[in-house]
Amino acid sequence: MKRIIDKKINKRKQKIRKRTKKRNWKEQLSPMLQASNIHYEMDGRYKGI
């Protein structure tokens, strides 16, 4: 039973390492993502009490 648990834990650790691995991106002249059409709307509940 311990082997099965160890395998699951190791697999989860590998997934975490893969997600948090530092990536070396090529230098770009323009941003990868652009926020050109973001609109904010205020609700009536933004005032403090």
mmCIF file of N, CA, C and O in Angstrom:
data_model
loop_
_atom_site.group_PDB
_atom_site.id
_atom_site.type_symbol
_atom_site.label_atom_id
_atom_site.label_comp_id
_atom_site.label_asym_id
_atom_site.label_seq_id
_atom_site.Cartn_x
_atom_site.Cartn_y
_atom_site.Cartn_z
ATOM 1 N N MET A 1 0.820 -1.188 0.000
ATOM 2 C CA MET A 1 0.000 0.000 0.000
ATOM 3 C C MET A 1 0.868 1.258 0.000
ATOM 4 O O MET A 1 0.540 2.231 -0.637
ATOM 5 N N LYS A 2 1.988 1.213 0.715
ATOM 6 C CA LYS A 2 2.861 2.372 0.798
ATOM 7 C C LYS A 2 3.441 2.728 -0.572
ATOM 8 O O LYS A 2 3.608 3.896 -0.892
ATOM 9 N N ARG A 3 3.743 1.722 -1.385
ATOM 10 C CA ARG A 3 4.291 1.980 -2.727
ATOM 11 C C ARG A 3 3.313 2.767 -3.581
ATOM 12 O O ARG A 3 3.698 3.668 -4.322
ATOM 13 N N ILE A 4 2.041 2.422 -3.492
ATOM 14 C CA ILE A 4 1.026 3.112 -4.283
ATOM 15 C C ILE A 4 0.946 4.574 -3.867
ATOM 16 O O ILE A 4 0.898 5.476 -4.704
ATOM 17 N N ILE A 5 0.956 4.806 -2.572
ATOM 18 C CA ILE A 5 0.898 6.182 -2.063
ATOM 19 C C ILE A 5 2.148 6.945 -2.482
ATOM 20 O O ILE A 5 2.067 8.103 -2.910
ATOM 21 N N ASP A 6 3.307 6.313 -2.381
ATOM 22 C CA ASP A 6 4.562 6.959 -2.793
ATOM 23 C C ASP A 6 4.547 7.316 -4.270
ATOM 24 O O ASP A 6 4.994 8.399 -4.669
ATOM 25 N N LYS A 7 4.013 6.429 -5.105
ATOM 26 C CA LYS A 7 3.928 6.713 -6.539
ATOM 27 C C LYS A 7 3.034 7.916 -6.806
ATOM 28 O O LYS A 7 3.353 8.785 -7.617
ATOM 29 N N LYS A 8 1.888 7.972 -6.110
ATOM 30 C CA LYS A 8 0.970 9.094 -6.296
ATOM 31 C C LYS A 8 1.617 10.406 -5.868
ATOM 32 O O LYS A 8 1.512 11.416 -6.561
ATOM 33 N N ILE A 9 2.294 10.382 -4.730
ATOM 34 C CA ILE A 9 2.950 11.593 -4.229
ATOM 35 C C ILE A 9 4.050 12.042 -5.184
ATOM 36 O O ILE A 9 4.165 13.222 -5.502
ATOM 37 N N ASN A 10 4.848 11.118 -5.675
ATOM 38 C CA ASN A 10 5.920 11.464 -6.610
ATOM 39 C C ASN A 10 5.371 12.031 -7.913
ATOM 40 O O ASN A 10 5.922 12.983 -8.467
ATOM 41 N N LYS A 11 4.277 11.459 -8.388
ATOM 42 C CA LYS A 11 3.669 11.972 -9.616
ATOM 43 C C LYS A 11 3.149 13.385 -9.419
ATOM 44 O O LYS A 11 3.318 14.255 -10.274
ATOM 45 N N ARG A 12 2.540 13.651 -8.271
ATOM 46 C CA ARG A 12 2.050 14.998 -7.973
ATOM 47 C C ARG A 12 3.206 15.995 -7.870
ATOM 48 O O ARG A 12 3.113 17.120 -8.350
ATOM 49 N N LYS A 13 4.297 15.562 -7.242
ATOM 50 C CA LYS A 13 5.477 16.431 -7.132
ATOM 51 C C LYS A 13 6.048 16.750 -8.511
ATOM 52 O O LYS A 13 6.470 17.878 -8.776
ATOM 53 N N GLN A 14 6.077 15.756 -9.409
ATOM 54 C CA GLN A 14 6.573 15.985 -10.758
ATOM 55 C C GLN A 14 5.708 16.995 -11.497
ATOM 56 O O GLN A 14 6.217 17.864 -12.205
ATOM 57 N N LYS A 15 4.389 16.896 -11.317
ATOM 58 C CA LYS A 15 3.484 17.849 -11.964
ATOM 59 C C LYS A 15 3.734 19.268 -11.445
ATOM 60 O O LYS A 15 3.745 20.228 -12.219
ATOM 61 N N ILE A 16 3.947 19.393 -10.138
ATOM 62 C CA ILE A 16 4.212 20.709 -9.552
ATOM 63 C C ILE A 16 5.529 21.263 -10.078
ATOM 64 O O ILE A 16 5.618 22.431 -10.452
ATOM 65 N N ARG A 17 6.560 20.428 -10.139
ATOM 66 C CA ARG A 17 7.858 20.880 -10.670
ATOM 67 C C ARG A 17 7.727 21.336 -12.115
ATOM 68 O O ARG A 17 8.306 22.341 -12.521
ATOM 69 N N LYS A 18 6.953 20.583 -12.893
ATOM 70 C CA LYS A 18 6.777 20.928 -14.303
ATOM 71 C C LYS A 18 6.061 22.269 -14.451
ATOM 72 O O LYS A 18 6.420 23.088 -15.281
ATOM 73 N N ARG A 19 5.036 22.508 -13.617
ATOM 74 C CA ARG A 19 4.285 23.766 -13.702
ATOM 75 C C ARG A 19 5.099 24.957 -13.228
ATOM 76 O O ARG A 19 4.949 26.059 -13.743
ATOM 77 N N THR A 20 5.955 24.748 -12.238
ATOM 78 C CA THR A 20 6.700 25.864 -11.664
ATOM 79 C C THR A 20 8.105 26.013 -12.240
ATOM 80 O O THR A 20 8.859 26.872 -11.784
ATOM 81 N N LYS A 21 8.437 25.202 -13.238
ATOM 82 C CA LYS A 21 9.760 25.258 -13.842
ATOM 83 C C LYS A 21 9.969 26.621 -14.501
ATOM 84 O O LYS A 21 9.088 27.155 -15.164
ATOM 85 N N LYS A 22 11.123 27.188 -14.292
ATOM 86 C CA LYS A 22 11.427 28.484 -14.878
ATOM 87 C C LYS A 22 11.679 28.293 -16.374
ATOM 88 O O LYS A 22 12.472 27.459 -16.786
ATOM 89 N N ARG A 23 10.984 29.095 -17.154
ATOM 90 C CA ARG A 23 11.116 28.989 -18.608
ATOM 91 C C ARG A 23 11.970 30.133 -19.128
ATOM 92 O O ARG A 23 11.884 31.252 -18.639
ATOM 93 N N ASN A 24 12.751 29.844 -20.094
ATOM 94 C CA ASN A 24 13.586 30.866 -20.730
ATOM 95 C C ASN A 24 12.921 31.285 -22.039
ATOM 96 O O ASN A 24 13.009 30.600 -23.052
ATOM 97 N N TRP A 25 12.236 32.420 -21.986
ATOM 98 C CA TRP A 25 11.562 32.941 -23.163
ATOM 99 C C TRP A 25 12.543 33.776 -23.974
ATOM 100 O O TRP A 25 13.416 34.434 -23.430
ATOM 101 N N LYS A 26 12.363 33.772 -25.282
ATOM 102 C CA LYS A 26 13.166 34.628 -26.140
ATOM 103 C C LYS A 26 12.751 36.073 -25.913
ATOM 104 O O LYS A 26 11.585 36.356 -25.638
ATOM 105 N N GLU A 27 13.702 36.974 -26.030
ATOM 106 C CA GLU A 27 13.382 38.383 -25.853
ATOM 107 C C GLU A 27 12.520 38.859 -27.016
ATOM 108 O O GLU A 27 12.799 38.583 -28.180
ATOM 109 N N GLN A 28 11.442 39.580 -26.675
ATOM 110 C CA GLN A 28 10.497 40.032 -27.687
ATOM 111 C C GLN A 28 10.423 41.548 -27.696
ATOM 112 O O GLN A 28 10.577 42.200 -26.675
ATOM 113 N N LEU A 29 10.151 42.103 -28.850
ATOM 114 C CA LEU A 29 10.032 43.550 -28.973
ATOM 115 C C LEU A 29 8.680 44.045 -28.471
ATOM 116 O O LEU A 29 8.573 45.140 -27.931
ATOM 117 N N SER A 30 7.645 43.263 -28.680
ATOM 118 C CA SER A 30 6.318 43.668 -28.215
ATOM 119 C C SER A 30 5.834 42.666 -27.157
ATOM 120 O O SER A 30 6.286 41.524 -27.117
ATOM 121 N N PRO A 31 4.895 43.086 -26.313
ATOM 122 C CA PRO A 31 4.397 42.181 -25.278
ATOM 123 C C PRO A 31 3.679 40.969 -25.871
ATOM 124 O O PRO A 31 3.079 41.051 -26.950
ATOM 125 N N MET A 32 3.740 39.872 -25.150
ATOM 126 C CA MET A 32 3.102 38.653 -25.606
ATOM 127 C C MET A 32 1.579 38.796 -25.544
ATOM 128 O O MET A 32 0.863 38.358 -26.437
ATOM 129 N N LEU A 33 1.092 39.420 -24.476
ATOM 130 C CA LEU A 33 -0.339 39.643 -24.303
ATOM 131 C C LEU A 33 -0.589 41.143 -24.247
ATOM 132 O O LEU A 33 0.130 41.873 -23.584
ATOM 133 N N GLN A 34 -1.626 41.588 -24.914
ATOM 134 C CA GLN A 34 -1.962 43.009 -24.902
ATOM 135 C C GLN A 34 -3.382 43.191 -24.395
ATOM 136 O O GLN A 34 -4.295 42.496 -24.832
ATOM 137 N N ALA A 35 -3.551 44.137 -23.487
ATOM 138 C CA ALA A 35 -4.871 44.438 -22.939
ATOM 139 C C ALA A 35 -5.397 45.686 -23.629
ATOM 140 O O ALA A 35 -5.323 46.789 -23.118
ATOM 141 N N SER A 36 -5.922 45.526 -24.809
ATOM 142 C CA SER A 36 -6.328 46.683 -25.594
ATOM 143 C C SER A 36 -7.782 47.082 -25.373
ATOM 144 O O SER A 36 -8.131 48.240 -25.508
ATOM 145 N N ASN A 37 -8.631 46.149 -25.029
ATOM 146 C CA ASN A 37 -10.043 46.493 -24.930
ATOM 147 C C ASN A 37 -10.646 46.080 -23.584
ATOM 148 O O ASN A 37 -11.686 45.451 -23.521
ATOM 149 N N ILE A 38 -10.001 46.436 -22.496
ATOM 150 C CA ILE A 38 -10.522 46.141 -21.165
ATOM 151 C C ILE A 38 -11.368 47.317 -20.719
ATOM 152 O O ILE A 38 -10.941 48.465 -20.768
ATOM 153 N N HIS A 39 -12.588 47.020 -20.281
ATOM 154 C CA HIS A 39 -13.499 48.047 -19.790
ATOM 155 C C HIS A 39 -13.930 47.665 -18.379
ATOM 156 O O HIS A 39 -14.261 46.514 -18.115
ATOM 157 N N TYR A 40 -13.914 48.632 -17.478
ATOM 158 C CA TYR A 40 -14.319 48.394 -16.108
ATOM 159 C C TYR A 40 -15.655 49.066 -15.849
ATOM 160 O O TYR A 40 -15.889 50.189 -16.285
ATOM 161 N N GLU A 41 -16.527 48.365 -15.144
ATOM 162 C CA GLU A 41 -17.801 48.936 -14.757
ATOM 163 C C GLU A 41 -17.878 48.946 -13.248
ATOM 164 O O GLU A 41 -17.539 47.966 -12.594
ATOM 165 N N MET A 42 -18.343 50.064 -12.698
ATOM 166 C CA MET A 42 -18.469 50.178 -11.249
ATOM 167 C C MET A 42 -19.888 49.829 -10.843
ATOM 168 O O MET A 42 -20.852 50.258 -11.470
ATOM 169 N N ASP A 43 -20.002 49.092 -9.786
ATOM 170 C CA ASP A 43 -21.285 48.727 -9.226
ATOM 171 C C ASP A 43 -21.656 49.759 -8.163
ATOM 172 O O ASP A 43 -20.831 50.538 -7.720
ATOM 173 N N GLY A 44 -22.881 49.774 -7.721
ATOM 174 C CA GLY A 44 -23.325 50.713 -6.707
ATOM 175 C C GLY A 44 -22.812 50.388 -5.318
ATOM 176 O O GLY A 44 -22.983 51.150 -4.377
ATOM 177 N N ARG A 45 -22.118 49.271 -5.164
ATOM 178 C CA ARG A 45 -21.665 48.835 -3.837
ATOM 179 C C ARG A 45 -20.190 49.135 -3.594
ATOM 180 O O ARG A 45 -19.539 48.450 -2.832
ATOM 181 N N TYR A 46 -19.620 50.095 -4.228
ATOM 182 C CA TYR A 46 -18.194 50.369 -4.073
ATOM 183 C C TYR A 46 -17.893 51.334 -2.952
ATOM 184 O O TYR A 46 -16.753 51.552 -2.611
ATOM 185 N N LYS A 47 -18.893 51.938 -2.341
ATOM 186 C CA LYS A 47 -18.686 52.918 -1.271
ATOM 187 C C LYS A 47 -18.458 52.218 0.058
ATOM 188 O O LYS A 47 -19.027 51.182 0.337
ATOM 189 N N GLY A 48 -17.637 52.824 0.908
ATOM 190 C CA GLY A 48 -17.389 52.287 2.237
ATOM 191 C C GLY A 48 -18.499 52.671 3.196
ATOM 192 O O GLY A 48 -19.252 53.604 2.988
ATOM 193 N N ILE A 49 -18.588 51.942 4.263
ATOM 194 C CA ILE A 49 -19.625 52.228 5.268
ATOM 195 C C ILE A 49 -19.075 53.222 6.283
ATOM 196 O O ILE A 49 -17.984 53.141 6.741
#
